[in-house]
Structures are given as C-alpha cells and as structure tokens.
GROMACS .gro file of N, CA and C in nm:
model
  309
    1MET      N    1   0.082  -0.119   0.000
    1MET     CA    2   0.000   0.000   0.000
    1MET      C    3   0.087   0.125   0.000
    2MET      N    4   0.193   0.120   0.074
    2MET     CA    5   0.282   0.234   0.084
    2MET      C    6   0.350   0.262  -0.049
    3ASP      N    7   0.385   0.156  -0.122
    3ASP     CA    8   0.450   0.173  -0.251
    3ASP      C    9   0.358   0.242  -0.350
    4HIS      N   10   0.232   0.208  -0.347
    4HIS     CA   11   0.134   0.269  -0.438
    4HIS      C   12   0.120   0.419  -0.409
    5THR      N   13   0.115   0.456  -0.282
    5THR     CA   14   0.105   0.597  -0.242
    5THR      C   15   0.231   0.672  -0.282
    6MET      N   16   0.347   0.610  -0.265
    6MET     CA   17   0.473   0.672  -0.303
    6MET      C   18   0.481   0.693  -0.453
    7GLU      N   19   0.430   0.597  -0.529
    7GLU     CA   20   0.430   0.610  -0.674
    7GLU      C   21   0.344   0.728  -0.717
    8LYS      N   22   0.226   0.744  -0.653
    8LYS     CA   23   0.140   0.858  -0.685
    8LYS      C   24   0.209   0.989  -0.651
    9THR      N   25   0.276   0.994  -0.538
    9THR     CA   26   0.346   1.114  -0.495
    9THR      C   27   0.459   1.145  -0.592
   10ASN      N   28   0.536   1.042  -0.630
   10ASN     CA   29   0.645   1.061  -0.725
   10ASN      C   30   0.592   1.104  -0.861
   11SER      N   31   0.480   1.047  -0.901
   11SER     CA   32   0.418   1.082  -1.029
   11SER      C   33   0.374   1.228  -1.028
   12LYS      N   34   0.313   1.271  -0.918
   12LYS     CA   35   0.270   1.411  -0.908
   12LYS      C   36   0.390   1.505  -0.907
   13LYS      N   37   0.497   1.465  -0.839
   13LYS     CA   38   0.618   1.547  -0.836
   13LYS      C   39   0.678   1.561  -0.975
   14LYS      N   40   0.677   1.450  -1.050
   14LYS     CA   41   0.730   1.454  -1.187
   14LYS      C   42   0.649   1.551  -1.273
   15ILE      N   43   0.517   1.545  -1.261
   15ILE     CA   44   0.431   1.635  -1.338
   15ILE      C   45   0.458   1.780  -1.301
   16VAL      N   46   0.472   1.806  -1.171
   16VAL     CA   47   0.500   1.942  -1.126
   16VAL      C   48   0.634   1.990  -1.181
   17TRP      N   49   0.736   1.903  -1.177
   17TRP     CA   50   0.868   1.941  -1.229
   17TRP      C   51   0.863   1.963  -1.380
   18TRP      N   52   0.789   1.880  -1.452
   18TRP     CA   53   0.776   1.898  -1.597
   18TRP      C   54   0.708   2.032  -1.629
   19ILE      N   55   0.602   2.063  -1.556
   19ILE     CA   56   0.531   2.190  -1.579
   19ILE      C   57   0.622   2.307  -1.545
   20ALA      N   58   0.694   2.297  -1.433
   20ALA     CA   59   0.785   2.405  -1.393
   20ALA      C   60   0.895   2.423  -1.497
   21GLY      N   61   0.948   2.313  -1.547
   21GLY     CA   62   1.052   2.320  -1.651
   21GLY      C   63   1.000   2.383  -1.779
   22PHE      N   64   0.880   2.342  -1.818
   22PHE     CA   65   0.819   2.398  -1.939
   22PHE      C   66   0.798   2.549  -1.923
   23LEU      N   67   0.745   2.589  -1.807
   23LEU     CA   68   0.723   2.732  -1.784
   23LEU      C   69   0.853   2.810  -1.783
   24LEU      N   70   0.959   2.751  -1.729
   24LEU     CA   71   1.089   2.817  -1.728
   24LEU      C   72   1.142   2.835  -1.870
   25VAL      N   73   1.133   2.730  -1.951
   25VAL     CA   74   1.177   2.739  -2.090
   25VAL      C   75   1.093   2.841  -2.167
   26ALA      N   76   0.962   2.842  -2.144
   26ALA     CA   77   0.874   2.938  -2.212
   26ALA      C   78   0.908   3.081  -2.170
   27ALA      N   79   0.938   3.102  -2.042
   27ALA     CA   80   0.973   3.236  -1.995
   27ALA      C   81   1.104   3.284  -2.056
   28ILE      N   82   1.202   3.195  -2.064
   28ILE     CA   83   1.331   3.232  -2.124
   28ILE      C   84   1.312   3.264  -2.273
   29ALA      N   85   1.235   3.182  -2.343
   29ALA     CA   86   1.209   3.207  -2.486
   29ALA      C   87   1.137   3.339  -2.505
   30ALA      N   88   1.037   3.367  -2.422
   30ALA     CA   89   0.963   3.493  -2.432
   30ALA      C   90   1.055   3.611  -2.407
   31PHE      N   91   1.146   3.599  -2.310
   31PHE     CA   92   1.240   3.707  -2.280
   31PHE      C   93   1.324   3.741  -2.404
   32PHE      N   94   1.381   3.639  -2.467
   32PHE     CA   95   1.466   3.665  -2.583
   32PHE      C   96   1.387   3.715  -2.703
   33ILE      N   97   1.267   3.665  -2.722
   33ILE     CA   98   1.183   3.712  -2.833
   33ILE      C   99   1.145   3.858  -2.812
   34LEU      N  100   1.103   3.893  -2.691
   34LEU     CA  101   1.065   4.032  -2.663
   34LEU      C  102   1.186   4.125  -2.671
   35LYS      N  103   1.302   4.078  -2.626
   35LYS     CA  104   1.424   4.159  -2.634
   35LYS      C  105   1.459   4.187  -2.779
   36GLU      N  106   1.449   4.087  -2.865
   36GLU     CA  107   1.480   4.104  -3.007
   36GLU      C  108   1.378   4.197  -3.073
   37THR      N  109   1.252   4.183  -3.037
   37THR     CA  110   1.148   4.271  -3.092
   37THR      C  111   1.172   4.415  -3.051
   38ALA      N  112   1.211   4.438  -2.928
   38ALA     CA  113   1.239   4.574  -2.880
   38ALA      C  114   1.359   4.633  -2.953
   39ASN      N  115   1.463   4.554  -2.975
   39ASN     CA  116   1.581   4.602  -3.048
   39ASN      C  117   1.546   4.637  -3.191
   40THR      N  118   1.463   4.556  -3.255
   40THR     CA  119   1.421   4.583  -3.392
   40THR      C  120   1.339   4.711  -3.397
   41ALA      N  121   1.250   4.731  -3.300
   41ALA     CA  122   1.167   4.852  -3.297
   41ALA      C  123   1.253   4.975  -3.277
   42GLU      N  124   1.356   4.968  -3.191
   42GLU     CA  125   1.445   5.083  -3.171
   42GLU      C  126   1.519   5.116  -3.298
   43GLN      N  127   1.568   5.014  -3.369
   43GLN     CA  128   1.641   5.038  -3.493
   43GLN      C  129   1.549   5.097  -3.598
   44THR      N  130   1.427   5.051  -3.606
   44THR     CA  131   1.331   5.104  -3.703
   44THR      C  132   1.299   5.249  -3.672
   45ASP      N  133   1.274   5.281  -3.544
   45ASP     CA  134   1.242   5.418  -3.507
   45ASP      C  135   1.357   5.512  -3.538
   46GLN      N  136   1.479   5.471  -3.511
   46GLN     CA  137   1.594   5.557  -3.535
   46GLN      C  138   1.616   5.579  -3.684
   47SER      N  139   1.587   5.482  -3.768
   47SER     CA  140   1.608   5.500  -3.911
   47SER      C  141   1.503   5.591  -3.973
   48GLU      N  142   1.390   5.611  -3.906
   48GLU     CA  143   1.284   5.696  -3.960
   48GLU      C  144   1.297   5.841  -3.916
   49ILE      N  145   1.392   5.871  -3.827
   49ILE     CA  146   1.407   6.008  -3.778
   49ILE      C  147   1.484   6.089  -3.881
   50GLN      N  148   1.431   6.207  -3.914
   50GLN     CA  149   1.498   6.298  -4.006
   50GLN      C  150   1.518   6.431  -3.935
   51THR      N  151   1.632   6.491  -3.956
   51THR     CA  152   1.657   6.623  -3.898
   51THR      C  153   1.683   6.721  -4.010
   52ALA      N  154   1.658   6.847  -3.981
   52ALA     CA  155   1.682   6.952  -4.080
   52ALA      C  156   1.724   7.078  -4.006
   53ARG      N  157   1.805   7.159  -4.071
   53ARG     CA  158   1.850   7.284  -4.013
   53ARG      C  159   1.737   7.387  -4.030
   54VAL      N  160   1.710   7.461  -3.923
   54VAL     CA  161   1.603   7.560  -3.925
   54VAL      C  162   1.656   7.688  -3.989
   55ARG      N  163   1.575   7.747  -4.075
   55ARG     CA  164   1.614   7.874  -4.137
   55ARG      C  165   1.489   7.956  -4.162
   56THR      N  166   1.509   8.086  -4.174
   56THR     CA  167   1.395   8.174  -4.202
   56THR      C  168   1.389   8.199  -4.351
   57GLY      N  169   1.273   8.230  -4.398
   57GLY     CA  170   1.255   8.258  -4.540
   57GLY      C  171   1.111   8.237  -4.580
   58GLU      N  172   1.088   8.255  -4.706
   58GLU     CA  173   0.953   8.240  -4.760
   58GLU      C  174   0.929   8.093  -4.794
   59MET      N  175   0.816   8.045  -4.753
   59MET     CA  176   0.780   7.907  -4.784
   59MET      C  177   0.658   7.911  -4.875
   60ILE      N  178   0.670   7.854  -4.990
   60ILE     CA  179   0.560   7.855  -5.086
   60ILE      C  180   0.494   7.717  -5.084
   61VAL      N  181   0.366   7.718  -5.054
   61VAL     CA  182   0.288   7.595  -5.055
   61VAL      C  183   0.173   7.617  -5.151
   62SER      N  184   0.159   7.529  -5.245
   62SER     CA  185   0.048   7.544  -5.339
   62SER      C  186  -0.008   7.406  -5.372
   63THR      N  187  -0.127   7.411  -5.422
   63THR     CA  188  -0.192   7.288  -5.464
   63THR      C  189  -0.284   7.321  -5.580
   64SER      N  190  -0.319   7.223  -5.655
   64SER     CA  191  -0.413   7.245  -5.765
   64SER      C  192  -0.501   7.121  -5.777
   65GLY      N  193  -0.610   7.139  -5.843
   65GLY     CA  194  -0.700   7.027  -5.862
   65GLY      C  195  -0.812   7.064  -5.957
   66ASN      N  196  -0.883   6.966  -5.999
   66ASN     CA  197  -0.998   6.986  -6.087
   66ASN      C  198  -1.124   6.946  -6.012
   67GLY      N  199  -1.233   7.010  -6.046
   67GLY     CA  200  -1.357   6.975  -5.981
   67GLY      C  201  -1.472   7.054  -6.036
   68VAL      N  202  -1.586   7.034  -5.979
   68VAL     CA  203  -1.708   7.102  -6.020
   68VAL      C  204  -1.764   7.172  -5.898
   69VAL      N  205  -1.797   7.300  -5.914
   69VAL     CA  206  -1.857   7.376  -5.806
   69VAL      C  207  -2.008   7.369  -5.823
   70VAL      N  208  -2.077   7.328  -5.718
   70VAL     CA  209  -2.222   7.315  -5.722
   70VAL      C  210  -2.279   7.395  -5.606
   71SER      N  211  -2.379   7.474  -5.636
   71SER     CA  212  -2.443   7.555  -5.533
   71SER      C  213  -2.530   7.467  -5.443
   72SER      N  214  -2.529   7.499  -5.315
   72SER     CA  215  -2.615   7.423  -5.225
   72SER      C  216  -2.757   7.481  -5.223
   73ASN      N  217  -2.771   7.605  -5.267
   73ASN     CA  218  -2.903   7.671  -5.274
   73ASN      C  219  -2.925   7.723  -5.415
   74GLN      N  220  -3.048   7.718  -5.460
   74GLN     CA  221  -3.083   7.773  -5.590
   74GLN      C  222  -3.205   7.862  -5.573
   75ALA      N  223  -3.212   7.962  -5.657
   75ALA     CA  224  -3.328   8.052  -5.653
   75ALA      C  225  -3.372   8.082  -5.796
   76ALA      N  226  -3.500   8.079  -5.819
   76ALA     CA  227  -3.554   8.117  -5.949
   76ALA      C  228  -3.592   8.265  -5.942
   77LEU      N  229  -3.532   8.347  -6.027
   77LEU     CA  230  -3.556   8.491  -6.025
   77LEU      C  231  -3.633   8.530  -6.150
   78GLY      N  232  -3.725   8.622  -6.136
   78GLY     CA  233  -3.800   8.673  -6.250
   78GLY      C  234  -3.798   8.826  -6.247
   79PHE      N  235  -3.784   8.889  -6.362
   79PHE     CA  236  -3.777   9.036  -6.370
   79PHE      C  237  -3.885   9.086  -6.465
   80ARG      N  238  -3.929   9.210  -6.440
   80ARG     CA  239  -4.032   9.270  -6.526
   80ARG      C  240  -3.975   9.311  -6.660
   81SER      N  241  -3.849   9.348  -6.662
   81SER     CA  242  -3.790   9.389  -6.790
   81SER      C  243  -3.654   9.322  -6.805
   82GLY      N  244  -3.614   9.299  -6.928
   82GLY     CA  245  -3.486   9.235  -6.956
   82GLY      C  246  -3.382   9.339  -6.994
   83GLY      N  247  -3.259   9.298  -7.003
   83GLY     CA  248  -3.153   9.389  -7.044
   83GLY      C  249  -3.017   9.324  -7.031
   84VAL      N  250  -2.913   9.403  -7.063
   84VAL     CA  251  -2.776   9.356  -7.057
   84VAL      C  252  -2.701   9.444  -6.959
   85VAL      N  253  -2.624   9.386  -6.869
   85VAL     CA  254  -2.542   9.463  -6.776
   85VAL      C  255  -2.420   9.510  -6.853
   86THR      N  256  -2.400   9.641  -6.860
   86THR     CA  257  -2.287   9.696  -6.935
   86THR      C  258  -2.172   9.737  -6.844
   87ALA      N  259  -2.198   9.763  -6.717
   87ALA     CA  260  -2.091   9.802  -6.626
   87ALA      C  261  -2.132   9.774  -6.483
   88VAL      N  262  -2.033   9.746  -6.399
   88VAL     CA  263  -2.055   9.731  -6.256
   88VAL      C  264  -1.955   9.825  -6.191
   89ASN      N  265  -2.005   9.929  -6.126
   89ASN     CA  266  -1.919  10.035  -6.074
   89ASN      C  267  -1.880  10.014  -5.927
   90VAL      N  268  -1.865   9.892  -5.886
   90VAL     CA  269  -1.816   9.860  -5.752
   90VAL      C  270  -1.707   9.755  -5.768
   91SER      N  271  -1.618   9.749  -5.672
   91SER     CA  272  -1.510   9.650  -5.680
   91SER      C  273  -1.542   9.532  -5.587
   92ALA      N  274  -1.473   9.423  -5.611
   92ALA     CA  275  -1.494   9.303  -5.530
   92ALA      C  276  -1.461   9.332  -5.385
   93GLY      N  277  -1.549   9.292  -5.294
   93GLY     CA  278  -1.528   9.312  -5.152
   93GLY      C  279  -1.580   9.444  -5.099
   94GLN      N  280  -1.619   9.534  -5.189
   94GLN     CA  281  -1.669   9.665  -5.145
   94GLN      C  282  -1.809   9.647  -5.087
   95GLU      N  283  -1.834   9.717  -4.975
   95GLU     CA  284  -1.965   9.707  -4.913
   95GLU      C  285  -2.062   9.802  -4.984
   96VAL      N  286  -2.182   9.754  -5.007
   96VAL     CA  287  -2.288   9.836  -5.067
   96VAL      C  288  -2.410   9.829  -4.977
   97LYS      N  289  -2.494   9.928  -4.990
   97LYS     CA  290  -2.617   9.933  -4.911
   97LYS      C  291  -2.736   9.930  -5.005
   98GLU      N  292  -2.848   9.903  -4.947
   98GLU     CA  293  -2.971   9.902  -5.025
   98GLU      C  294  -2.990  10.039  -5.090
   99GLY      N  295  -3.016  10.038  -5.219
   99GLY     CA  296  -3.040  10.162  -5.291
   99GLY      C  297  -2.916  10.216  -5.361
  100ASP      N  298  -2.795  10.164  -5.331
  100ASP     CA  299  -2.673  10.211  -5.399
  100ASP      C  300  -2.681  10.174  -5.546
  101LEU      N  301  -2.631  10.261  -5.632
  101LEU     CA  302  -2.629  10.240  -5.777
  101LEU      C  303  -2.508  10.154  -5.811
  102LEU      N  304  -2.530  10.039  -5.869
  102LEU     CA  305  -2.421   9.949  -5.902
  102LEU      C  306  -2.371   9.968  -6.044
  103GLY      N  307  -2.452  10.016  -6.133
  103GLY     CA  308  -2.409  10.024  -6.272
  103GLY      C  309  -2.434  10.158  -6.332
   0.00000   0.00000   0.00000
C-alpha cells in the first residue's frame, strides 16, 4: 500500500517538475523574443528620424486640382424687364447698401 502511495506522490512530483521546466523554458524564450522585438523597434524608429536645419525665409505651398462647383441653394428669379449689364461700378469686396447704384 505504501508503494502505491509513493508512486502517486512521485508521479505528481514529476508532473509538477515537468510543468515548472516547461514554464521556465517558455519564460526564457519569451524574454529573448521580446528583447529582439524591442531592439528591432528601436532600430526602425531611429532609421525613420529625419533632422533639418532651421532657417527663415519664404515658404511657398500650393496645390491644384480639378472639380465642379455646385451651389447648395438655388433661386428662381424673374424680372419685369430684360436687359444687358454693361458696367458694374463697384469692386470686389466693397460694401454696398440698399439703394446704392451698381451700374
């Protein structure tokens, strides 16, 4: 009876040691994998850094593109008499009031 109990105890001890060994090997492997990943990330970050000398001056930024301008509002206008606009006597951005002569 004692031998059977000892065998169970030894068997449990073996399982515990196997699990402990496996966990130790897994922890060591994870350490080296994470260390290598961190080193690779540092090298990548350093290679992406760019420096430039600061200077004063004019900076020209421009862009161009093609497109269609569409009004969000539309109005139908009707007039009692027709005609042709021959002159506009105000400049762009100038403020006008009701009743001012535009042409």
